[in-house]
Every structure is written in structure tokens, then in C-alpha cells.
Short mmCIF file of C-alpha atoms in Angstrom, two decimals:
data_model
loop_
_atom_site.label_atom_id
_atom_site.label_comp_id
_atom_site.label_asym_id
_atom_site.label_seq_id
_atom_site.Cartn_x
_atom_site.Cartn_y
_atom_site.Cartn_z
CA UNK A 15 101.84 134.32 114.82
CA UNK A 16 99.35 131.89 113.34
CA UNK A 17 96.43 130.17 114.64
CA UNK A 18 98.14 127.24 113.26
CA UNK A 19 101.18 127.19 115.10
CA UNK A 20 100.45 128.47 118.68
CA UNK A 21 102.01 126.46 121.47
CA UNK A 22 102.23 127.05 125.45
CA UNK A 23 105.74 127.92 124.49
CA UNK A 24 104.44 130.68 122.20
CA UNK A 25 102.35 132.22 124.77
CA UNK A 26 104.31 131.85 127.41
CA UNK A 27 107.50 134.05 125.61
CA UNK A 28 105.29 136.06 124.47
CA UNK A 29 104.21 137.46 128.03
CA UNK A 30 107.18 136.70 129.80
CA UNK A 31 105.18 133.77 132.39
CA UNK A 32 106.25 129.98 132.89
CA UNK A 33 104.31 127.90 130.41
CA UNK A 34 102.63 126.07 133.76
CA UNK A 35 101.72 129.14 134.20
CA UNK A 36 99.97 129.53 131.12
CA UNK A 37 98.23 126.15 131.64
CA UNK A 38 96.86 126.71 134.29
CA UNK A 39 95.42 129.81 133.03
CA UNK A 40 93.96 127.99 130.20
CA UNK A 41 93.03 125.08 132.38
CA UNK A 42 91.68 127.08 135.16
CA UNK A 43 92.77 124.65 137.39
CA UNK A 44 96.14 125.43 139.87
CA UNK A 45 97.28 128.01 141.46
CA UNK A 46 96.95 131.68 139.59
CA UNK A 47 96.70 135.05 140.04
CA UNK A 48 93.94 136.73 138.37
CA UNK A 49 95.67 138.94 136.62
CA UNK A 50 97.77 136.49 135.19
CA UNK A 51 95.03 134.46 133.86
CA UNK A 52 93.23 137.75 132.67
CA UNK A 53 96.25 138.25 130.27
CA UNK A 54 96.73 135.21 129.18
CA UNK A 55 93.30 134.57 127.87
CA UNK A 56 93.07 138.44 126.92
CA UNK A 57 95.85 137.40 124.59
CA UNK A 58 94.61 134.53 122.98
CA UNK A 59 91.48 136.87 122.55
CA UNK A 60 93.59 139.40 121.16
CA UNK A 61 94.89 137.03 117.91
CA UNK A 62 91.48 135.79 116.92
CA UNK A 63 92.05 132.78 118.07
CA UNK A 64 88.97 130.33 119.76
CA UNK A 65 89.75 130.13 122.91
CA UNK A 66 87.35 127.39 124.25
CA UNK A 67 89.10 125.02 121.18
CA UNK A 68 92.72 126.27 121.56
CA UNK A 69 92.80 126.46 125.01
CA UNK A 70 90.96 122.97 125.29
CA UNK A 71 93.81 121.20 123.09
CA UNK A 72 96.30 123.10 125.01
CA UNK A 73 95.11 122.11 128.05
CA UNK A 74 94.64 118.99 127.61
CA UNK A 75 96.94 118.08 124.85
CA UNK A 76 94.79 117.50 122.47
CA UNK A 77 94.48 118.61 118.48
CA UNK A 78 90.89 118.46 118.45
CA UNK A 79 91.53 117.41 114.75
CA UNK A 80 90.60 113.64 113.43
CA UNK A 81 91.98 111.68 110.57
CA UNK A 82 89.51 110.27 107.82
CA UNK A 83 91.42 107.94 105.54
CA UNK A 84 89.77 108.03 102.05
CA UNK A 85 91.21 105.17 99.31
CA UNK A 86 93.38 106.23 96.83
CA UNK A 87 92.20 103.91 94.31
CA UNK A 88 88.19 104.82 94.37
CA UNK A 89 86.28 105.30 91.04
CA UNK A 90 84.42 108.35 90.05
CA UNK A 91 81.31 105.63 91.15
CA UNK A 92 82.53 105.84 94.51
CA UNK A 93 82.50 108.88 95.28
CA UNK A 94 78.77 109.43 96.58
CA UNK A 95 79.01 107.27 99.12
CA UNK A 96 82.48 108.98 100.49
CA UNK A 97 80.84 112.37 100.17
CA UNK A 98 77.86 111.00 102.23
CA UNK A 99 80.42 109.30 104.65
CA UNK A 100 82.02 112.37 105.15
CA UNK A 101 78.89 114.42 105.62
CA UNK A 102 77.75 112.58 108.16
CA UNK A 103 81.34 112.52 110.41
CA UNK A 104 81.49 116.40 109.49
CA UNK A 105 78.00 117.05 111.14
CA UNK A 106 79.18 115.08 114.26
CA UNK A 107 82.80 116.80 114.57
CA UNK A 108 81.53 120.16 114.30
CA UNK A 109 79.12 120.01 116.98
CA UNK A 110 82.03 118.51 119.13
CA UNK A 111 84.29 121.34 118.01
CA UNK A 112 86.60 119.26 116.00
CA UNK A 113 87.85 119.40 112.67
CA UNK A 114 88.88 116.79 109.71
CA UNK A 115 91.66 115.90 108.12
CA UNK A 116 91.43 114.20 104.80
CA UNK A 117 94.34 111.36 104.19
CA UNK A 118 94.49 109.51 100.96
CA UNK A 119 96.28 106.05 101.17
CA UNK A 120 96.17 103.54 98.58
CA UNK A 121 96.96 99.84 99.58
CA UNK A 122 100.29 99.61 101.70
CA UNK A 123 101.32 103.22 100.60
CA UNK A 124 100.31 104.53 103.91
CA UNK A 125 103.12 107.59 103.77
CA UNK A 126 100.37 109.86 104.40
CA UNK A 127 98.38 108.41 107.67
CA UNK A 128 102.21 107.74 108.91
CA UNK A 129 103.15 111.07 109.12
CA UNK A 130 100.06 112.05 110.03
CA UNK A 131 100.01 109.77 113.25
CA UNK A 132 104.10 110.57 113.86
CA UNK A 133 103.57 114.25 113.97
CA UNK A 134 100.68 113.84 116.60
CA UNK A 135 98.35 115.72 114.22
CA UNK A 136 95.00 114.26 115.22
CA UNK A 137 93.55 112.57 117.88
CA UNK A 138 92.00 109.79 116.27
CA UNK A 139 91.15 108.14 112.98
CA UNK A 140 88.16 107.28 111.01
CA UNK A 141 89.32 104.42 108.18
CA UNK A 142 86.38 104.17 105.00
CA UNK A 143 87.58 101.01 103.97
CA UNK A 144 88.67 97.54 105.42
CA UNK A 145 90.96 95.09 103.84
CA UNK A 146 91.20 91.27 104.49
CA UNK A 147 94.78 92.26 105.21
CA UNK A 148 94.84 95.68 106.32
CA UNK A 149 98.51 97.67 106.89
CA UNK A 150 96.52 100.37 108.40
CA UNK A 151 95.03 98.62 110.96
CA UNK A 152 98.18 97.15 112.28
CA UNK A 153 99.70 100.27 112.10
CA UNK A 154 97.21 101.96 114.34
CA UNK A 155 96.94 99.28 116.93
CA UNK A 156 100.81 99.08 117.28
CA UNK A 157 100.51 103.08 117.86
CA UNK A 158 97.75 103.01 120.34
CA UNK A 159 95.97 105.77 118.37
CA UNK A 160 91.99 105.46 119.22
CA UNK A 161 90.31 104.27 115.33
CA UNK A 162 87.26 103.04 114.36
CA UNK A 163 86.33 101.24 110.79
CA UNK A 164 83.67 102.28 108.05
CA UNK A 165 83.15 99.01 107.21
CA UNK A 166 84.36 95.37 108.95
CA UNK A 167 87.17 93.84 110.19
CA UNK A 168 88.00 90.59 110.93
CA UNK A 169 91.05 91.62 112.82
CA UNK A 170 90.38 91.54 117.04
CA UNK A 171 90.13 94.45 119.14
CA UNK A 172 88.67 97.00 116.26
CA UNK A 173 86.01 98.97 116.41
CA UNK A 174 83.72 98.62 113.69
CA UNK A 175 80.59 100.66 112.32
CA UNK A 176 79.31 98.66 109.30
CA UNK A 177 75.89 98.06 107.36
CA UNK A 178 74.64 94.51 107.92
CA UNK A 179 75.49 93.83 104.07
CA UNK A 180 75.46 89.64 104.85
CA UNK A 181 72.01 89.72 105.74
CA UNK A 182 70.79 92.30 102.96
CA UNK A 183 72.42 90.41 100.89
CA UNK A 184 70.96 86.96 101.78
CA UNK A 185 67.98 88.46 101.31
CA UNK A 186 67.59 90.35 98.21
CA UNK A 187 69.13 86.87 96.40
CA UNK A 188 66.94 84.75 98.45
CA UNK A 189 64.41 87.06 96.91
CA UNK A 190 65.65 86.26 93.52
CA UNK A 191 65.62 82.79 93.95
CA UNK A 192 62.09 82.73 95.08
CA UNK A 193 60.91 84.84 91.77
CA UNK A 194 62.69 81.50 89.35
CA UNK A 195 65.86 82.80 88.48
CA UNK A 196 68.19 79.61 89.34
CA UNK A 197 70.88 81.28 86.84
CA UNK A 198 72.48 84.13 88.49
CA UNK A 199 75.42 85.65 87.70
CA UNK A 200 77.21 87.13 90.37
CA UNK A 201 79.47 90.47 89.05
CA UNK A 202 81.99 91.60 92.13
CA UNK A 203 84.59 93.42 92.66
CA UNK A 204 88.01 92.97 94.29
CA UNK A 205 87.79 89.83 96.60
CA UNK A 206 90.63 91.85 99.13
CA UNK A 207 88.32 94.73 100.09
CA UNK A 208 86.21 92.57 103.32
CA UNK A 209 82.65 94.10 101.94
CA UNK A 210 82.92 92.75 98.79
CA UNK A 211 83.94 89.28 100.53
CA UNK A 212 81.00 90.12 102.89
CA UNK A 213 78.84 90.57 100.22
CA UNK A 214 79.70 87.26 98.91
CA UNK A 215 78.96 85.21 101.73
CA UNK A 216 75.20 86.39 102.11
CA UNK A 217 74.86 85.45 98.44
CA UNK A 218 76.24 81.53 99.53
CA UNK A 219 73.68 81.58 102.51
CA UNK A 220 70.94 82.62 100.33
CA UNK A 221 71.85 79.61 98.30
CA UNK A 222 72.53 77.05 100.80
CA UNK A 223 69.07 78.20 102.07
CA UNK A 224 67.29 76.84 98.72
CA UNK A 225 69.65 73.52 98.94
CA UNK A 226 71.67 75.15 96.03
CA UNK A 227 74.93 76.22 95.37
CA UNK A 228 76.18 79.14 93.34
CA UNK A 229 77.34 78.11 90.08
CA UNK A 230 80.97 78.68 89.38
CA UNK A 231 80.52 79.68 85.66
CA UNK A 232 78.71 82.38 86.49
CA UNK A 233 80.75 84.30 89.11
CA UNK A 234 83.21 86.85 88.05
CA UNK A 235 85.25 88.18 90.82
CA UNK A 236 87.94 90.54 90.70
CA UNK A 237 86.29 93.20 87.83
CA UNK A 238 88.73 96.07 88.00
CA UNK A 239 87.76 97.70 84.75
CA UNK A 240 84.51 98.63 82.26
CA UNK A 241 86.40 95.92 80.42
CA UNK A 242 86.40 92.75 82.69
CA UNK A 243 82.83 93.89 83.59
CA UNK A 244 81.82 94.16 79.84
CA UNK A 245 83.79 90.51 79.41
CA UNK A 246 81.66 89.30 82.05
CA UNK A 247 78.38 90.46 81.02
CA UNK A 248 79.20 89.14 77.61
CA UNK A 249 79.94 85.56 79.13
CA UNK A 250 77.06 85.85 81.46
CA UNK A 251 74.83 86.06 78.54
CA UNK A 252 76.19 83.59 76.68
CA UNK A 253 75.84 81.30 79.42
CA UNK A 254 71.55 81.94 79.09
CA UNK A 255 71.81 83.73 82.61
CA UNK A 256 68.55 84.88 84.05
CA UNK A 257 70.08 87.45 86.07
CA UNK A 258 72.97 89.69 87.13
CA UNK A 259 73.40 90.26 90.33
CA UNK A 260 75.82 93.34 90.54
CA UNK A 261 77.80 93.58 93.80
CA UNK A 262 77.73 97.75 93.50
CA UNK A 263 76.27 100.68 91.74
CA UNK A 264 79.66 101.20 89.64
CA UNK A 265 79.54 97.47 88.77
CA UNK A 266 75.67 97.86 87.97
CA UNK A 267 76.28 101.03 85.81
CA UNK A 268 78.89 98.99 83.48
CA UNK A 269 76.80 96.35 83.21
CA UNK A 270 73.74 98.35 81.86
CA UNK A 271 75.88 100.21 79.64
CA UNK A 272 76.68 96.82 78.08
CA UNK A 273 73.50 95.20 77.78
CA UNK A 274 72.19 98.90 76.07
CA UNK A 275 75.55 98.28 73.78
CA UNK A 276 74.40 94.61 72.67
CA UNK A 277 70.45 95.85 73.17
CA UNK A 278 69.28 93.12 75.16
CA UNK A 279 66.09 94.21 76.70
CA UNK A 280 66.08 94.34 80.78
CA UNK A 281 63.89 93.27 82.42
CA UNK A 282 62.46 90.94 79.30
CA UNK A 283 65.34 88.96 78.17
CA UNK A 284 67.03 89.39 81.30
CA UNK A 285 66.77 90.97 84.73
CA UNK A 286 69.53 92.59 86.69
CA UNK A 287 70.03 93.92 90.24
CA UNK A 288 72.55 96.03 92.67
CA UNK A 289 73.97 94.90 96.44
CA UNK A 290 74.00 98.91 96.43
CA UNK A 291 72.31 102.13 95.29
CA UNK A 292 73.50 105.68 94.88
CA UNK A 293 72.78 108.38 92.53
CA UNK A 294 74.72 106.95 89.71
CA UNK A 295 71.65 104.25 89.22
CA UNK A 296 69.08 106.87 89.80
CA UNK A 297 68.03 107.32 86.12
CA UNK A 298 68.60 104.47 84.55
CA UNK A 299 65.92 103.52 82.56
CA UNK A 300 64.68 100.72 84.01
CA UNK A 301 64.42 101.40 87.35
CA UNK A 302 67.13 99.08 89.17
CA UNK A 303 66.18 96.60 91.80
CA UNK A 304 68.70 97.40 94.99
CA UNK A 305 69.86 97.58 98.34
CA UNK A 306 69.47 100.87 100.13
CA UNK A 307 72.21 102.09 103.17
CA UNK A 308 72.62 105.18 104.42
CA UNK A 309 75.99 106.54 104.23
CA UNK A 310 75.31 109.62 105.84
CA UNK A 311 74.46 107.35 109.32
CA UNK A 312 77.63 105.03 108.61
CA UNK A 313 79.50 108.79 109.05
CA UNK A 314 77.80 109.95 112.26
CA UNK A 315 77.65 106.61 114.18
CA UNK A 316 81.25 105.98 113.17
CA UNK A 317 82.64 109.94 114.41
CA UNK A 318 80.47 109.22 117.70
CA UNK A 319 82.09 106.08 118.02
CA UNK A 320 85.51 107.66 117.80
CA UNK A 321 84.88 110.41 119.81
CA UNK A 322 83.69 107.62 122.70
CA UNK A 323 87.13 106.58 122.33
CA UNK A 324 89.21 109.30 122.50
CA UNK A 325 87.25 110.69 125.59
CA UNK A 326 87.92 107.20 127.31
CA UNK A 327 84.64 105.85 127.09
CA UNK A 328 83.27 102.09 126.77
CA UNK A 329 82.34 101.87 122.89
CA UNK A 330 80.26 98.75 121.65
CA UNK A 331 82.93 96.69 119.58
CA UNK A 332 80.87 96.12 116.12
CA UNK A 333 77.37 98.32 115.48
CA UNK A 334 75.69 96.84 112.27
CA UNK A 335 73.07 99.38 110.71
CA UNK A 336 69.97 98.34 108.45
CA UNK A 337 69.10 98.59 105.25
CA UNK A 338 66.55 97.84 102.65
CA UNK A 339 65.31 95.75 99.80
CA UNK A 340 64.44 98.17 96.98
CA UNK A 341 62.53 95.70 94.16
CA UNK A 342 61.93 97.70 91.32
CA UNK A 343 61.26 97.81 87.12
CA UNK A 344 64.78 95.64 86.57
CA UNK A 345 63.80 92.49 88.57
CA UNK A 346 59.74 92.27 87.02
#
């Protein structure tokens, strides 16, 4: 017999006893013999199994397992700030004796969380990205399974762990604005994905701030590909932009690439700066002006969050975490 598959019904066949009576063994609540709970836990000994985590989720019919659903449709740019993520929920879960299972789901194909949730595999969820209209989070709420977000959600009664990216946002434009640089152009990605509308709206209250607006010509939304991001570095500069402001590293990464291909000189001819840092802007030469959040804490607050939950404790509804304004060589 497997770890894996062990039931109540497994041990109870096994020696012959009622499986109430094996709960209760587990439990150690009810009425029991001594010797009957001596065997029963001598057993699970016996198999190498971990009795205070098997006989826990036994017990108390629990998996002691959580889901972490990872997008399908992440770059290779992306991937620091999962593995961070991830880091941070596994140092949480371990202490608290559960484990993680990894779910990939990639806009409404959600065949993986399903069958996750209909098999009862986990106890609870931990979602690393938010969509303005989000499958997954309907899904959850109409199966009562305890989730929280990685990012915000502007549907009601979610849970939410999130960086305050409006307000760094505001600010490191606001910045910008201050330093001269009235023609910024904005590079974002997909408008669907809430952070990058997020991001979006602190840029507009920077703006509205000065008495400005942001000029139409120079936003590009939507940039999918190295291509629409080289297109739109291309028309930036054509437009005699003083700036690009990149929405993330991956973004910001493209966009250098392109200014090295057509060897426009940053900061001289023309400054540039990222809504996010990671390791992939680490050596670029210059140094890249930024915003700086810790993933790692976006992990642990969000797995302590969840863990509130499925324990049946009051959680705070939203948590926003800070960040900072990183002005360096790019921006001079």
C-alpha cells in the first residue's frame, strides 16, 4: 500500500476494526481501547507513513495539500517572479505541514484546477494571476473552495494579496514628469490581465496630477510579442518621445534590445524605465530606473492568508504590500 492512497477504509480492512474505530484512534477523541489505538497508530508507523500529517487529514478530512495555479501562457520573463511566488508559499506550507500542487491553466482552459477541485485533492487554492474576467474565480466561489488571489480582483467577496502597483506607479511617472519628460510612451501588456489595467490607472493619476493627460499616440497596449514591442519602440521614437515607460521587465528587456538594434543612446537621446524589476534587467547596461516588489512576501502573505481560511479564521479582504522607486543610470 502507498502513502498515496491510504484511506480509513484501508486501515480499517487491514486490521479487521470499524473505520470509526480507526478515527477515533487517529483522532484520539471517542471511545477506545488502548490497545486498539496502539495498533492502529503502530500500523501507520509500521508503513513509513507521517502520522501527525496522515492521521491529521484523516481525521479531519483534510488533504493537507493546496493548489497554486500558475498561467499557462507566461514568458520565459516571467518566470522569476513565479519562482519567487512560489518560494515564498513553499516556506509557509512546509512549516504548516502542507504540501503544493502545481496547476497550469491558460485562459478559460481550466481542465486542470477542475479536476483538481472535483476530486477533493486540496484544500484550498492560491491563483498567481487575476483577470478582468476571471473563469477561475467564478468557478471557485460557486464551489465554496477557500482561495485567495496573487494579485487583484475586482470581483466581491475575494481575498486578495496584491502589491500597491497604482500608487508605485503614480509615483515613479509623477517622478518622470517632474524631471521634463512631457512625452512618454507608455509600452503595456495585455489590457485583460487586472495588473496591467492597474498599472495603467496610476500612470492616468500621475497625469491628471500635473493637469495633463496621457497622449494617445504614444500608448501601445496589448504587446504580445518582441515584434509589437519592437513596432512600438520604433513608433515611439519616431514620434520624438522622451521616454518609455515599460509596464514590466519582459516589456523593458525588448525594448532595450531594440534601441541597442537601432543604437540610440539611453539615457542621452532617450531615457527609459520599468513598472517592475527582476533579474532579467539586472545587467543591462545602463542601469534601469524601476519599481521594486517582493515576490517572495506576495507568496508568504498570500499561503498565510489561505491557510486563515481554511482553518475558519477572519482574513482581512485585500492586503496591499509596498514597494519602491528604484531611479537609476536609464532615467539621468
Amino acid at each position: 500500500m502507498s502513502e498515496k492512497n491510504i484511506t480509513i477504509s484501508d486501515v480499517a480492512e487491514a486490521l479487521g476494526v470499524s473505520k470509526t474505530t480507526v478515527s477515533r484512534a487517529i483522532s484520539g477523541k471517542g471511545r477506545i481501547g488502548e490497545a486498539t489505538r496502539k495498533r492502529v497508530l503502530e500500523y501507520i508507523d509500521k508503513y513509513d507513513y507521517k502520522p501527525n500529517v496522515i492521521a491529521k487529514s484523516l481525521a479531519q478530512s483534510k488533504t493537507f495539500n493546496i493548489c497554486v495555479v500558475m498561467p499557462g501562457d507566461y514568458a520565459l520573463v516571467d518566470l522569476p517572479f513565479f519562482q519567487e511566488a512560489i518560494m515564498g508559499i513553499q516556506e509557509i506550507a512546509g512549516m504548516m505541514e502542507y504540501d503544493i500542487l502545481l496547476c497550469i491553466g491558460s485562459g478559460n482552459d481550466m481542465t486542470g484546477l477542475t479536476r483538481i477541485i472535483k476530486n477533493g485533492k486540496v484544500d484550498g487554492v492560491i491563483l498567481l494571476r487575476t483577470m478582468i474576467e476571471d473563469p477561475q474565480i467564478t468557478f471557485l466561489q460557486d464551489k465554496g473552495i477557500p482561495f485567495v488571489t496573487a494579485g487583484s480582483s475586482r470581483y466581491k467577496n475575494v481575498k486578495q494579496i496584491d502589491h500597491d502597483h497604482k500608487s508605485a506607479c503614480r509615483e515613479l511617472t509623477s517622478i518622470l514628469l517632474m524631471r521634463g519628460m512631457k512625452k512618454i510612451a507608455i509600452l503595456g501588456g495585455n489590457e485583460d490581465i487586472v495588473v496591467n489595467k492597474t498599472r495603467l490607472s496610476g500612470v492616468e493619476e500621475a497625469y491628471e496630477q500635473f493637469g495633463m493627460q496621457i497622449n494617445k499616440e504614444l500608448l501601445f497596449m496589448n504587446l504580445e510579442s518582441r515584434a509589437f514591442v519592437e513596432k512600438a519602440v520604433d513608433d515611439a521614437l519616431n514620434r520624438k518621445t522622451d521616454c518609455i515607460l515599460c509596464m514590466d521587465d519582459g516589456i523593458c528587456s525588448q525594448a532595450m534590445g531594440r534601441l541597442r538594434q537601432r543604437h540610440v543612446k539611453v539615457p542621452d537621446e532617450v531615457k527609459i524605465a520599468s513598472f517592475y524589476n527582476s533579474s532579467v534587467l539586472e545587467n543591462n547596461v545602463p542601469t534601469i530606473t524601476s519599481l521594486s516588489f517582493d515576490a517572495k512576501e506576495l507568496g508568504i502573505k498570500a499561503c498565510k492568508n489561505l491557510l486563515h481560511q481554511i482553518e475558519g479564521e477572519e482574513t482581512a479582504e485585500r492586503t496591499l504590500l509596498p514597494y519602491e522607486v528604484v531611479l537609476k543610470e536609464s532615467t539621468q
